[in-house]
Amino acid sequence: MIGLISATAAGAAARDRLAAAWPARTRVYDWSVGAAGSASGESAGSASGESAGSASAESVGDAVRRAFAECDQLVCFLATGAVVRLIAPLLGDKTSDPGVVCVDEGGRFAVSLVGGHGGGANELAREVGELLGAEPVVTTATDAVGVPGLDTLGFPVEGEVAAVTRALLDGEPVALRAELAWPLPPLPVATEGAYGIRVTDRAVAPGEREVLLRPPSLVVGVGASKGAPVAEILGLVEDVLRDAGLSAKSVAELATVDAKAEEPGIVEAAGRLGVPVVTYTAEELAAVDVPNPSDAPLTAVGTPSVAEAAALVRGGELLVPKRKSTRADGRPAMATCAVVRRVARGRLAVVGLGPGARDLLTPRAREELRRASVLVGLDQYVDQIRDLLRPGTRILESGLGAEEERARTAVAEARRGQAVALIGSGDAGVYAMASPALAEASDDIDVVGVPGVTAALAAGAILGAPLGHDHVSISLSDLHTPWEVIERRVRAAAEADIVVTFYNPRSRGRDWQLPKALAILAEHREPTTPVGVVRNASRPDESSRVTSLGSLDPAIVDMMTVVTVGNTATREIAGRMVTPRGYRWQEEPK
């Protein structure tokens, strides 16, 4: 929960904008009493109880203190000095303190004050800035130079984090010792160095000048009799991990049969370990080849193995075969477990960059670009976002016509355990890189799709509302699709009276396809049908015009252009294309 505290009318207005945008995430701490008071400068939050205007300084201080105790994060529309004095006595540990962001009276800056990493204040400052139009101010050293913080990678971390981070920032050689090839963002590391980062799931202590990263590499399969005590299950898991020299911090999940999904002992054991319970059907588990099948689980739940099969069902290396719990009173064991190290999976993010304007690049796309250790893309698209990449990102770029090669390269890098971003313009799934990449990829890597603003949508927004009803996009490039197929689709859209957006409409080597497509549409639509022509939508040299089907000169169109042809209901109104939504009330007389 994010606590929101303001001290002035301007602050309250900005506060309310956040509350309206994030109703499920925020809680407003309304400290004012009676008529709205005013507070200015640092005296508004003075811990000494100085008053400002008609508002009680103690009241705003109480609000900040209460929010600090009750919330995960705070956004204070107060002077930073005031907030510093108020929260200073409350600060305990950066791993548990809430993140605090301060927004100034003019709404110009969102300052990450404390808890930049551990409390998420850095990211919150960026989110607040995005919503309020404020500049996020982040002074954390790693963020300032684009180096990922070792405590922000999503893994448990141990060791001398501050010292190793300082070495990274100072350019000293830091050796990466990856016992597991787990996907990481780009880090300025070397093969040798006085400082080290070790990626391991083994139960080892960090050495001098070393940081341990604990990836979620271990799956613990668990079987349990009805009513098995949590102490017995948890004790077995901890004993097995300790005896095998494995770290509990690398356990990703407890896996079992679905008949045990609500078994209290398993659920509570998972809760204490801080991991989810993942379940599989008896049929799925019965299909897994295991070294130690048994008749007991077959009779009880319909599979000859629970612990081993549940741990192995998604593949991996069986580190610890099935082991039973022991009970001090000699009664039969009520729990079994097995441990598997799952194969490190690379990550492929297929990222749509939008039509070109930086402000139409989505926050999710930015996040994926900064997460990637390898970027694959068309050279001109790489140039658009090169400044957003972290230092050390390996860039694999190529020219036009190498789409399949880029797709194969991106998938191959992901299969090597890398975090890869494959970029395309607009939405990567629309006439772009997602199709060849996913056709190449199998289920041995994780694939994430990041949507982007398509050329059709960007052009439509410039033209007005041409896509207000049913519409279709058709590429006129016959490099991959036979013209006979394209023509059949154009004719179907014409007969169905659907608005059509043409991608790849015309090039120097393909100058007859657009006139042919327009002629097909003209068989079913009047010459006065509005047509929108947009070149380089959202880019600095953007140009657009609204003309008609009978007047459009194909010679003004090139590969950087999107052509949108209206349907029989589309009208030009005040220079804009408008396609009615077709609701009945629009047909009634006004």
Coordinates of C-alpha atoms in Angstrom, one line a residue:
M1 CA 0.0 0.0 0.0
I2 CA 1.2 3.5 -0.8
G3 CA 0.4 6.2 1.7
L4 CA -0.3 9.7 0.3
I5 CA 0.2 12.8 2.5
S6 CA -0.1 16.4 1.4
A7 CA 0.0 19.8 3.2
T8 CA -1.4 22.3 0.7
A9 CA -4.2 22.7 -1.8
A10 CA -1.8 22.2 -4.7
G11 CA -0.3 19.1 -3.0
A12 CA -3.8 17.7 -2.4
A13 CA -4.7 18.1 -6.0
A14 CA -1.7 16.1 -7.1
R15 CA -2.3 13.6 -4.3
D16 CA -5.9 13.1 -5.5
R17 CA -4.6 12.5 -9.1
L18 CA -2.5 9.6 -7.8
A19 CA -5.3 8.3 -5.6
A20 CA -7.7 8.3 -8.6
A21 CA -5.2 6.6 -10.9
W22 CA -4.2 4.0 -8.3
P23 CA -7.3 3.3 -6.2
A24 CA -6.3 -0.2 -5.2
R25 CA -2.7 0.8 -4.4
T26 CA -3.1 4.0 -2.3
R27 CA -4.4 5.3 1.0
V28 CA -4.9 9.0 1.6
Y29 CA -3.9 10.2 5.0
D30 CA -6.0 13.3 5.5
W31 CA -4.4 15.1 8.4
S32 CA -6.1 18.5 8.1
V33 CA -8.6 19.7 10.7
G34 CA -11.5 22.1 10.3
A35 CA -11.1 24.5 7.3
A36 CA -8.3 23.8 4.9
G37 CA -5.1 25.2 6.2
S38 CA -1.9 26.1 4.5
A39 CA 1.6 25.0 5.1
S40 CA 4.7 26.1 3.3
G41 CA 8.4 25.2 3.3
E42 CA 9.9 22.9 5.8
S43 CA 8.0 24.3 8.7
A44 CA 4.9 22.3 7.6
G45 CA 6.5 19.1 8.8
S46 CA 8.6 20.4 11.6
A47 CA 9.1 17.8 14.2
S48 CA 9.3 20.5 16.9
G49 CA 5.6 21.3 16.5
E50 CA 5.9 24.7 14.8
S51 CA 2.6 25.7 13.3
A52 CA 2.1 27.0 9.7
G53 CA -1.1 28.9 8.8
S54 CA -4.1 27.3 10.4
A55 CA -3.0 23.8 10.0
S56 CA -1.5 21.7 12.8
A57 CA 2.2 20.7 12.2
E58 CA 1.7 17.9 14.7
S59 CA -1.2 16.6 12.6
V60 CA 0.8 16.3 9.4
G61 CA 3.7 14.8 11.3
D62 CA 1.3 12.2 12.8
A63 CA 0.1 11.4 9.3
V64 CA 3.6 10.8 8.1
R65 CA 4.5 8.7 11.1
R66 CA 1.3 6.6 10.8
A67 CA 1.8 6.1 7.1
F68 CA 5.4 5.1 7.7
A69 CA 4.2 2.3 10.1
E70 CA 1.3 1.1 8.0
C71 CA 2.4 1.3 4.4
D72 CA 5.0 -0.2 2.1
Q73 CA 5.7 3.1 0.4
L74 CA 4.9 6.8 0.9
V75 CA 4.5 9.7 -1.4
C76 CA 4.8 13.0 0.5
F77 CA 3.7 16.2 -1.1
L78 CA 6.0 18.1 1.3
A79 CA 9.4 19.7 1.4
T80 CA 12.2 17.1 1.6
G81 CA 13.6 18.8 4.7
A82 CA 10.3 18.4 6.5
V83 CA 10.1 14.7 5.6
V84 CA 13.7 14.1 6.5
R85 CA 13.2 15.4 10.0
L86 CA 9.9 13.5 10.4
I87 CA 11.1 10.1 9.3
A88 CA 14.7 10.3 10.7
P89 CA 13.7 8.8 14.1
L90 CA 11.7 6.1 12.3
L91 CA 14.4 4.7 10.1
G92 CA 15.6 1.2 10.9
D93 CA 17.0 -0.9 8.1
K94 CA 17.0 -0.3 4.3
T95 CA 15.8 -3.8 3.7
S96 CA 12.6 -3.2 5.7
D97 CA 11.9 0.6 5.7
P98 CA 9.3 1.8 3.3
G99 CA 10.4 3.7 0.2
V100 CA 9.7 7.4 0.5
V101 CA 9.1 9.8 -2.5
C102 CA 8.8 13.6 -2.1
V103 CA 6.9 15.7 -4.6
D104 CA 7.5 19.5 -4.5
E105 CA 4.8 22.1 -4.4
G106 CA 4.9 22.9 -8.1
G107 CA 4.8 19.2 -9.0
R108 CA 8.0 19.5 -11.0
F109 CA 10.1 16.8 -9.3
A110 CA 9.5 13.4 -7.7
V111 CA 12.4 12.8 -5.4
S112 CA 13.4 9.3 -4.3
L113 CA 14.3 10.1 -0.7
V114 CA 14.9 6.8 1.1
G115 CA 14.5 3.2 0.2
G116 CA 15.5 3.6 -3.4
H117 CA 16.1 -0.1 -4.0
G118 CA 14.8 -2.0 -1.0
G119 CA 11.7 0.1 -0.6
G120 CA 11.2 0.6 -4.4
A121 CA 11.3 4.4 -4.1
N122 CA 13.4 4.7 -7.3
E123 CA 10.8 3.0 -9.4
L124 CA 7.9 4.7 -7.6
A125 CA 9.5 8.1 -8.3
R126 CA 9.5 7.2 -12.0
E127 CA 5.9 6.1 -11.9
V128 CA 4.8 9.2 -10.0
G129 CA 6.8 11.3 -12.5
E130 CA 5.1 9.5 -15.4
L131 CA 1.6 10.2 -14.0
L132 CA 2.1 13.7 -12.8
G133 CA 4.5 14.9 -15.5
A134 CA 7.2 15.4 -12.9
E135 CA 10.9 14.8 -13.4
P136 CA 12.0 11.7 -11.3
V137 CA 15.1 12.5 -9.2
V138 CA 17.1 9.3 -8.4
T139 CA 20.5 9.7 -6.8
T140 CA 21.3 6.1 -6.1
A141 CA 24.8 5.6 -7.6
T142 CA 24.0 2.5 -9.6
D143 CA 20.8 4.0 -11.1
A144 CA 22.7 7.2 -12.0
V145 CA 25.2 5.4 -14.2
G146 CA 22.9 2.6 -15.4
V147 CA 24.5 -0.3 -13.6
P148 CA 21.9 -2.7 -12.1
G149 CA 21.9 -2.8 -8.3
L150 CA 22.9 -6.2 -7.1
D151 CA 20.1 -6.1 -4.6
T152 CA 17.5 -5.3 -7.4
L153 CA 18.0 -8.4 -9.5
G154 CA 15.1 -10.3 -7.9
F155 CA 17.4 -12.9 -6.2
P156 CA 18.3 -13.3 -2.6
V157 CA 21.7 -11.7 -2.1
E158 CA 24.4 -12.3 0.5
G159 CA 27.8 -10.9 1.1
E160 CA 29.6 -7.6 0.7
V161 CA 27.0 -5.9 -1.5
A162 CA 28.2 -2.4 -0.8
A163 CA 31.8 -3.1 -1.4
V164 CA 31.3 -5.1 -4.6
T165 CA 28.8 -2.5 -5.9
R166 CA 31.4 0.2 -5.2
A167 CA 34.0 -1.8 -7.2
L168 CA 31.6 -2.0 -10.2
L169 CA 31.0 1.7 -10.1
D170 CA 34.7 2.5 -9.8
G171 CA 35.6 0.3 -12.8
E172 CA 37.6 -2.2 -10.7
P173 CA 37.6 -5.8 -12.1
V174 CA 34.8 -7.8 -10.6
A175 CA 34.7 -11.5 -11.6
L176 CA 31.5 -13.2 -12.4
R177 CA 31.5 -16.8 -11.3
A178 CA 28.3 -18.4 -12.5
E179 CA 27.9 -21.9 -11.3
L180 CA 24.5 -21.7 -12.9
A181 CA 23.9 -20.0 -16.3
W182 CA 21.0 -17.9 -15.1
P183 CA 19.8 -14.9 -17.1
L184 CA 21.2 -11.6 -15.7
P185 CA 21.0 -8.1 -16.9
P186 CA 24.2 -6.6 -18.2
L187 CA 26.9 -6.2 -15.5
P188 CA 30.4 -4.7 -16.1
V189 CA 32.1 -7.9 -15.0
A190 CA 35.3 -9.7 -15.9
T191 CA 36.7 -13.2 -15.8
E192 CA 39.1 -12.4 -13.0
G193 CA 39.2 -9.8 -10.3
A194 CA 39.8 -9.0 -6.6
Y195 CA 36.0 -8.7 -6.2
G196 CA 33.5 -11.4 -7.2
I197 CA 29.9 -12.1 -7.9
R198 CA 29.0 -15.8 -7.6
V199 CA 25.7 -17.3 -8.9
T200 CA 25.1 -20.4 -6.9
D201 CA 22.4 -22.5 -5.2
R202 CA 24.9 -24.3 -2.9
A203 CA 25.0 -23.7 0.8
V204 CA 28.3 -21.8 0.9
A205 CA 29.2 -18.7 2.7
P206 CA 30.3 -15.6 0.7
G207 CA 34.1 -15.1 0.6
E208 CA 35.9 -11.8 1.2
R209 CA 34.8 -9.1 -1.2
E210 CA 32.2 -11.5 -2.7
V211 CA 28.5 -11.4 -3.3
L212 CA 26.3 -14.5 -3.6
L213 CA 23.3 -14.4 -5.9
R214 CA 20.8 -17.2 -5.2
P215 CA 18.8 -18.0 -8.3
P216 CA 15.4 -19.9 -7.9
S217 CA 16.9 -23.1 -9.3
L218 CA 15.7 -25.7 -6.9
V219 CA 12.3 -27.5 -7.0
V220 CA 11.4 -29.6 -4.0
G221 CA 8.9 -32.3 -4.6
V222 CA 6.8 -33.2 -1.6
G223 CA 4.5 -36.1 -0.7
A224 CA 2.6 -36.2 2.5
S225 CA 0.0 -38.3 4.3
K226 CA -3.3 -36.7 5.3
G227 CA -2.7 -34.6 8.4
A228 CA 1.1 -34.6 8.2
P229 CA 2.4 -32.0 10.6
V230 CA 4.1 -29.0 9.2
A231 CA 7.1 -29.5 11.5
E232 CA 7.7 -32.9 10.0
I233 CA 7.4 -31.7 6.4
L234 CA 9.5 -28.6 6.9
G235 CA 12.0 -30.4 9.0
L236 CA 12.5 -33.0 6.3
V237 CA 12.9 -30.4 3.6
E238 CA 15.5 -28.5 5.7
D239 CA 17.4 -31.6 6.6
V240 CA 17.5 -32.8 2.9
L241 CA 18.8 -29.4 1.7
R242 CA 21.4 -29.2 4.4
D243 CA 22.7 -32.7 3.9
A244 CA 22.9 -32.1 0.1
G245 CA 24.7 -28.8 0.7
L246 CA 22.0 -26.7 -1.0
S247 CA 20.6 -23.3 0.0
A248 CA 17.0 -23.0 1.0
K249 CA 17.1 -19.5 -0.5
S250 CA 17.3 -21.0 -4.0
V251 CA 14.1 -23.1 -3.5
A252 CA 11.6 -21.9 -6.1
E253 CA 8.6 -23.9 -5.2
L254 CA 7.2 -27.0 -3.4
A255 CA 5.6 -29.3 -6.0
T256 CA 3.1 -32.0 -5.3
V257 CA 0.0 -33.8 -6.6
D258 CA -3.2 -31.8 -7.0
A259 CA -4.9 -34.0 -4.4
K260 CA -2.6 -32.4 -1.8
A261 CA -3.0 -28.8 -3.0
E262 CA -4.8 -27.9 0.3
E263 CA -2.9 -30.2 2.6
P264 CA -2.3 -27.8 5.6
G265 CA 1.2 -29.1 6.4
I266 CA 2.4 -28.6 2.8
V267 CA 0.7 -25.2 2.5
E268 CA 2.2 -23.9 5.7
A269 CA 5.7 -25.3 5.0
A270 CA 5.7 -23.5 1.7
G271 CA 4.5 -20.3 3.4
R272 CA 7.4 -20.5 5.9
L273 CA 9.9 -21.0 3.0
G274 CA 8.3 -18.1 1.1
V275 CA 7.6 -20.1 -2.0
P276 CA 4.4 -21.2 -3.8
V277 CA 2.8 -24.7 -3.9
V278 CA 2.7 -26.0 -7.5
T279 CA 0.5 -29.0 -8.3
Y280 CA 0.1 -31.5 -11.1
T281 CA -2.5 -34.1 -11.8
A282 CA -1.9 -37.7 -11.0
E283 CA -1.9 -38.5 -14.7
E284 CA 0.9 -36.0 -15.4
L285 CA 3.0 -37.4 -12.5
A286 CA 2.4 -41.0 -13.5
A287 CA 3.9 -40.2 -16.9
V288 CA 7.3 -39.2 -15.4
D289 CA 10.0 -41.8 -15.3
V290 CA 11.3 -41.9 -11.7
P291 CA 14.0 -44.1 -10.0
N292 CA 11.9 -45.0 -6.9
P293 CA 8.3 -45.7 -7.7
S294 CA 6.0 -47.0 -5.0
D295 CA 2.7 -48.8 -4.6
A296 CA 1.6 -46.6 -1.7
P297 CA 1.1 -43.3 -3.6
L298 CA -0.4 -45.3 -6.5
T299 CA -3.1 -46.6 -4.2
A300 CA -3.6 -43.3 -2.4
V301 CA -3.6 -40.7 -5.2
G302 CA -3.2 -42.6 -8.5
T303 CA 0.5 -42.2 -9.3
P304 CA 3.5 -44.4 -8.4
S305 CA 5.5 -41.3 -7.4
V306 CA 4.6 -37.9 -5.9
A307 CA 7.8 -36.3 -4.6
E308 CA 10.2 -37.4 -7.3
A309 CA 7.7 -37.0 -10.2
A310 CA 6.5 -33.6 -9.0
A311 CA 10.1 -32.4 -8.8
L312 CA 11.0 -33.8 -12.2
V313 CA 7.8 -33.2 -14.2
R314 CA 9.3 -30.1 -15.9
G315 CA 12.7 -31.6 -16.3
G316 CA 16.0 -31.0 -14.6
E317 CA 18.7 -32.9 -12.6
L318 CA 17.6 -35.1 -9.7
L319 CA 20.0 -34.0 -6.9
V320 CA 18.3 -35.8 -4.1
P321 CA 16.1 -38.9 -4.7
K322 CA 13.1 -39.6 -2.6
R323 CA 13.7 -39.5 1.1
K324 CA 11.3 -40.2 3.9
S325 CA 10.9 -38.3 7.1
T326 CA 11.9 -39.9 10.4
R327 CA 9.8 -39.6 13.6
A328 CA 11.3 -39.8 17.1
D329 CA 8.6 -42.2 18.3
G330 CA 9.3 -44.7 15.5
R331 CA 5.9 -44.4 13.9
P332 CA 5.7 -44.5 10.0
A333 CA 6.9 -41.5 8.1
M334 CA 4.2 -39.1 6.9
A335 CA 6.3 -37.1 4.4
T336 CA 8.7 -37.6 1.5
C337 CA 10.6 -35.2 -0.5
A338 CA 13.0 -35.0 -3.5
V339 CA 15.1 -32.1 -4.9
V340 CA 15.7 -31.3 -8.5
R341 CA 17.9 -28.5 -10.0
R342 CA 15.9 -27.2 -12.9
V343 CA 17.6 -26.2 -16.1
A344 CA 18.3 -22.5 -16.3
R345 CA 15.9 -21.1 -18.9
G346 CA 16.9 -18.2 -21.1
R347 CA 14.5 -15.3 -21.6
L348 CA 13.3 -13.8 -24.8
A349 CA 11.4 -10.6 -24.7
V350 CA 9.8 -9.6 -28.1
V351 CA 9.5 -5.9 -27.7
G352 CA 7.4 -3.5 -29.8
L353 CA 9.0 0.0 -29.9
G354 CA 5.9 1.8 -31.2
P355 CA 5.8 4.0 -34.3
G356 CA 8.9 6.0 -33.4
A357 CA 8.1 8.8 -31.0
R358 CA 9.9 8.3 -27.6
D359 CA 6.8 9.1 -25.6
L360 CA 4.9 6.3 -27.4
L361 CA 7.4 3.7 -26.2
T362 CA 5.6 2.0 -23.3
P363 CA 7.1 1.8 -19.8
R364 CA 7.1 -2.0 -20.0
A365 CA 9.2 -1.8 -23.2
R366 CA 11.7 0.4 -21.4
E367 CA 11.9 -2.0 -18.6
E368 CA 12.6 -4.9 -20.9
L369 CA 15.3 -3.0 -22.8
R370 CA 17.1 -2.3 -19.5
R371 CA 16.7 -5.9 -18.3
A372 CA 18.2 -7.4 -21.4
S373 CA 21.9 -8.5 -21.6
V374 CA 21.6 -9.0 -25.3
L375 CA 19.7 -6.9 -27.8
V376 CA 18.8 -8.1 -31.3
G377 CA 17.3 -5.8 -33.9
L378 CA 17.3 -3.9 -37.2
D379 CA 20.1 -1.3 -37.1
Q380 CA 17.8 1.7 -37.6
Y381 CA 15.5 0.5 -34.7
V382 CA 18.5 -0.1 -32.5
D383 CA 19.6 3.6 -33.1
Q384 CA 16.2 4.7 -31.8
I385 CA 16.7 3.2 -28.3
R386 CA 20.4 2.8 -27.9
D387 CA 20.5 5.4 -25.2
L388 CA 18.0 3.4 -23.1
L389 CA 20.2 0.3 -22.9
R390 CA 22.4 -0.4 -19.8
P391 CA 26.1 -0.1 -20.3
G392 CA 27.5 -3.5 -21.3
T393 CA 24.4 -4.6 -23.3
R394 CA 25.6 -6.7 -26.2
I395 CA 24.0 -5.4 -29.4
L396 CA 23.5 -7.7 -32.4
E397 CA 22.2 -5.5 -35.2
S398 CA 21.6 -6.2 -38.9
G399 CA 20.1 -4.5 -41.9
L400 CA 16.9 -4.8 -43.9
G401 CA 15.9 -8.2 -45.2
A402 CA 17.5 -10.3 -42.4
E403 CA 14.4 -10.9 -40.3
E404 CA 14.7 -14.7 -40.1
E405 CA 18.4 -14.4 -39.3
R406 CA 17.6 -12.0 -36.4
A407 CA 14.9 -14.3 -35.1
R408 CA 17.2 -17.3 -35.1
T409 CA 20.0 -15.3 -33.4
A410 CA 17.7 -14.1 -30.7
V411 CA 16.4 -17.6 -29.9
A412 CA 19.9 -19.0 -30.0
E413 CA 21.1 -16.4 -27.5
A414 CA 18.1 -17.2 -25.2
R415 CA 18.9 -20.9 -25.4
R416 CA 22.4 -20.0 -24.1
G417 CA 20.7 -18.7 -20.9
Q418 CA 20.8 -15.0 -21.8
A419 CA 18.2 -12.4 -21.2
V420 CA 17.4 -11.2 -24.7
A421 CA 15.3 -8.4 -26.2
L422 CA 14.3 -8.7 -29.8
I423 CA 12.9 -5.4 -31.0
G424 CA 10.6 -4.4 -33.8
S425 CA 8.7 -1.2 -34.7
G426 CA 5.1 -0.7 -33.8
D427 CA 3.8 -3.9 -32.2
A428 CA 6.3 -6.7 -32.6
G429 CA 3.4 -9.1 -33.4
V430 CA 2.1 -7.1 -36.3
Y431 CA 4.1 -7.6 -39.5
A432 CA 7.2 -7.7 -37.3
M433 CA 9.6 -10.0 -35.4
A434 CA 7.3 -11.9 -33.1
S435 CA 6.1 -14.4 -35.8
P436 CA 9.5 -15.6 -37.0
A437 CA 10.9 -15.6 -33.5
L438 CA 8.1 -17.7 -32.0
A439 CA 8.1 -20.0 -35.0
E440 CA 11.8 -20.7 -34.2
A441 CA 11.4 -20.9 -30.4
S442 CA 10.4 -24.1 -28.6
D443 CA 9.4 -24.6 -25.0
D444 CA 13.0 -24.6 -23.7
I445 CA 13.0 -20.8 -23.2
D446 CA 10.7 -18.3 -21.6
V447 CA 9.1 -15.9 -24.1
V448 CA 7.5 -12.6 -23.1
G449 CA 5.6 -10.4 -25.6
V450 CA 5.6 -6.6 -25.0
P451 CA 2.9 -4.8 -27.0
G452 CA 3.5 -1.6 -28.8
V453 CA 1.5 1.1 -30.5
T454 CA 1.0 -0.1 -34.1
A455 CA 1.4 2.1 -37.2
A456 CA -2.3 1.7 -37.9
L457 CA -3.2 3.1 -34.5
A458 CA -0.7 5.9 -34.6
A459 CA -1.9 6.9 -38.1
G460 CA -5.5 6.6 -37.0
A461 CA -5.0 9.0 -34.1
I462 CA -3.5 11.5 -36.5
L463 CA -6.3 11.2 -39.0
G464 CA -9.1 11.4 -36.5
A465 CA -11.2 8.3 -35.9
P466 CA -11.1 6.2 -39.1
L467 CA -11.0 2.9 -37.1
G468 CA -14.2 3.6 -35.2
H469 CA -15.9 0.4 -36.5
D470 CA -14.7 -2.9 -37.9
H471 CA -11.3 -2.6 -39.7
V472 CA -8.6 -4.7 -41.2
S473 CA -4.9 -4.3 -41.9
I474 CA -3.4 -5.7 -45.1
S475 CA 0.2 -5.7 -46.2
L476 CA 0.6 -5.1 -49.9
S477 CA 4.1 -6.6 -49.9
D478 CA 4.2 -9.7 -52.0
L479 CA 7.7 -10.7 -50.9
H480 CA 6.3 -13.3 -48.4
T481 CA 2.7 -13.6 -49.6
P482 CA 1.6 -14.3 -53.2
W483 CA -0.2 -11.5 -54.8
E484 CA -3.2 -13.7 -55.5
V485 CA -3.7 -14.2 -51.8
I486 CA -3.3 -10.5 -51.1
E487 CA -5.8 -9.6 -53.8
R488 CA -8.3 -12.1 -52.4
R489 CA -8.1 -10.5 -49.0
V490 CA -8.5 -7.0 -50.4
R491 CA -11.5 -8.1 -52.4
A492 CA -13.1 -9.7 -49.3
A493 CA -12.6 -6.5 -47.2
A494 CA -14.1 -4.4 -50.1
E495 CA -17.2 -6.6 -50.3
A496 CA -17.6 -6.7 -46.5
D497 CA -17.4 -2.8 -46.3
I498 CA -14.6 -2.9 -43.8
V499 CA -12.2 0.0 -43.2
V500 CA -8.8 -1.0 -44.6
T501 CA -5.3 0.1 -43.5
F502 CA -2.6 -0.8 -46.0
Y503 CA 0.9 -1.5 -44.7
N504 CA 3.9 -1.6 -47.0
P505 CA 1.8 0.0 -49.7
R506 CA 4.4 1.0 -52.3
S507 CA 8.1 1.0 -53.0
R508 CA 10.4 1.7 -55.9
G509 CA 10.3 -2.0 -56.9
R510 CA 6.5 -2.4 -56.2
D511 CA 4.6 0.4 -57.7
W512 CA 1.5 -1.3 -59.1
Q513 CA 0.0 -3.1 -56.1
L514 CA -1.5 0.0 -54.4
P515 CA -3.3 1.2 -57.5
K516 CA -4.6 -2.3 -58.1
A517 CA -5.9 -2.6 -54.4
L518 CA -7.5 0.9 -54.7
A519 CA -9.2 -0.2 -57.9
I520 CA -10.7 -3.2 -56.2
L521 CA -12.1 -1.1 -53.3
A522 CA -13.5 1.4 -55.9
E523 CA -15.7 -1.3 -57.2
H524 CA -17.6 -1.2 -53.9
R525 CA -17.1 2.4 -52.7
E526 CA -17.8 5.8 -54.0
P527 CA -15.0 8.0 -55.3
T528 CA -15.7 10.4 -52.5
T529 CA -14.8 7.8 -49.8
P530 CA -12.3 9.4 -47.4
V531 CA -8.7 8.1 -47.6
G532 CA -6.0 9.0 -45.0
V533 CA -2.3 9.1 -45.9
V534 CA 0.2 9.3 -43.1
R535 CA 3.9 9.2 -43.5
N536 CA 6.3 8.6 -40.6
A537 CA 3.6 8.7 -38.0
S538 CA 4.7 10.3 -34.7
R539 CA 8.2 11.1 -36.0
P540 CA 9.7 14.6 -36.5
D541 CA 9.1 14.6 -40.2
E542 CA 5.5 13.3 -39.9
S543 CA 3.1 14.4 -42.6
S544 CA -0.6 13.5 -43.2
R545 CA -3.5 14.4 -45.4
V546 CA -7.1 13.4 -45.9
T547 CA -8.1 12.9 -49.5
S548 CA -10.6 10.6 -51.3
L549 CA -10.5 7.3 -53.1
G550 CA -11.0 9.0 -56.4
S551 CA -8.4 11.7 -55.9
L552 CA -5.5 9.8 -54.2
D553 CA -2.3 9.9 -56.2
P554 CA -0.4 6.6 -55.4
A555 CA 2.9 8.4 -56.3
I556 CA 2.8 10.3 -53.0
V557 CA 3.0 7.0 -51.1
D558 CA 6.1 5.1 -50.1
M559 CA 7.2 2.3 -47.6
M560 CA 7.1 4.8 -44.7
T561 CA 3.4 5.5 -45.4
V562 CA 0.2 4.0 -44.0
V563 CA -2.9 4.4 -46.1
T564 CA -6.3 4.1 -44.5
V565 CA -9.4 3.7 -46.7
G566 CA -12.8 4.4 -45.1
N567 CA -15.9 2.3 -45.5
T568 CA -19.2 3.5 -47.0
A569 CA -20.1 5.2 -43.7
T570 CA -16.8 7.0 -43.1
R571 CA -17.0 10.8 -43.4
E572 CA -14.6 13.7 -43.5
I573 CA -15.6 16.1 -40.7
A574 CA -13.6 19.3 -40.1
G575 CA -10.7 17.8 -42.0
R576 CA -10.7 14.6 -40.0
M577 CA -11.7 11.0 -41.0
V578 CA -14.6 9.7 -38.8
T579 CA -16.1 6.2 -39.1
P580 CA -19.4 6.0 -37.0
R581 CA -19.6 3.3 -34.5
G582 CA -23.0 2.4 -36.0
Y583 CA -25.1 2.6 -32.8
R584 CA -28.8 3.1 -33.4
W585 CA -29.0 6.4 -31.6
Q586 CA -26.7 7.9 -34.3
E587 CA -29.4 7.2 -36.8
E588 CA -32.2 8.9 -34.9
P589 CA -33.0 12.6 -35.7
K590 CA -31.5 15.1 -33.3

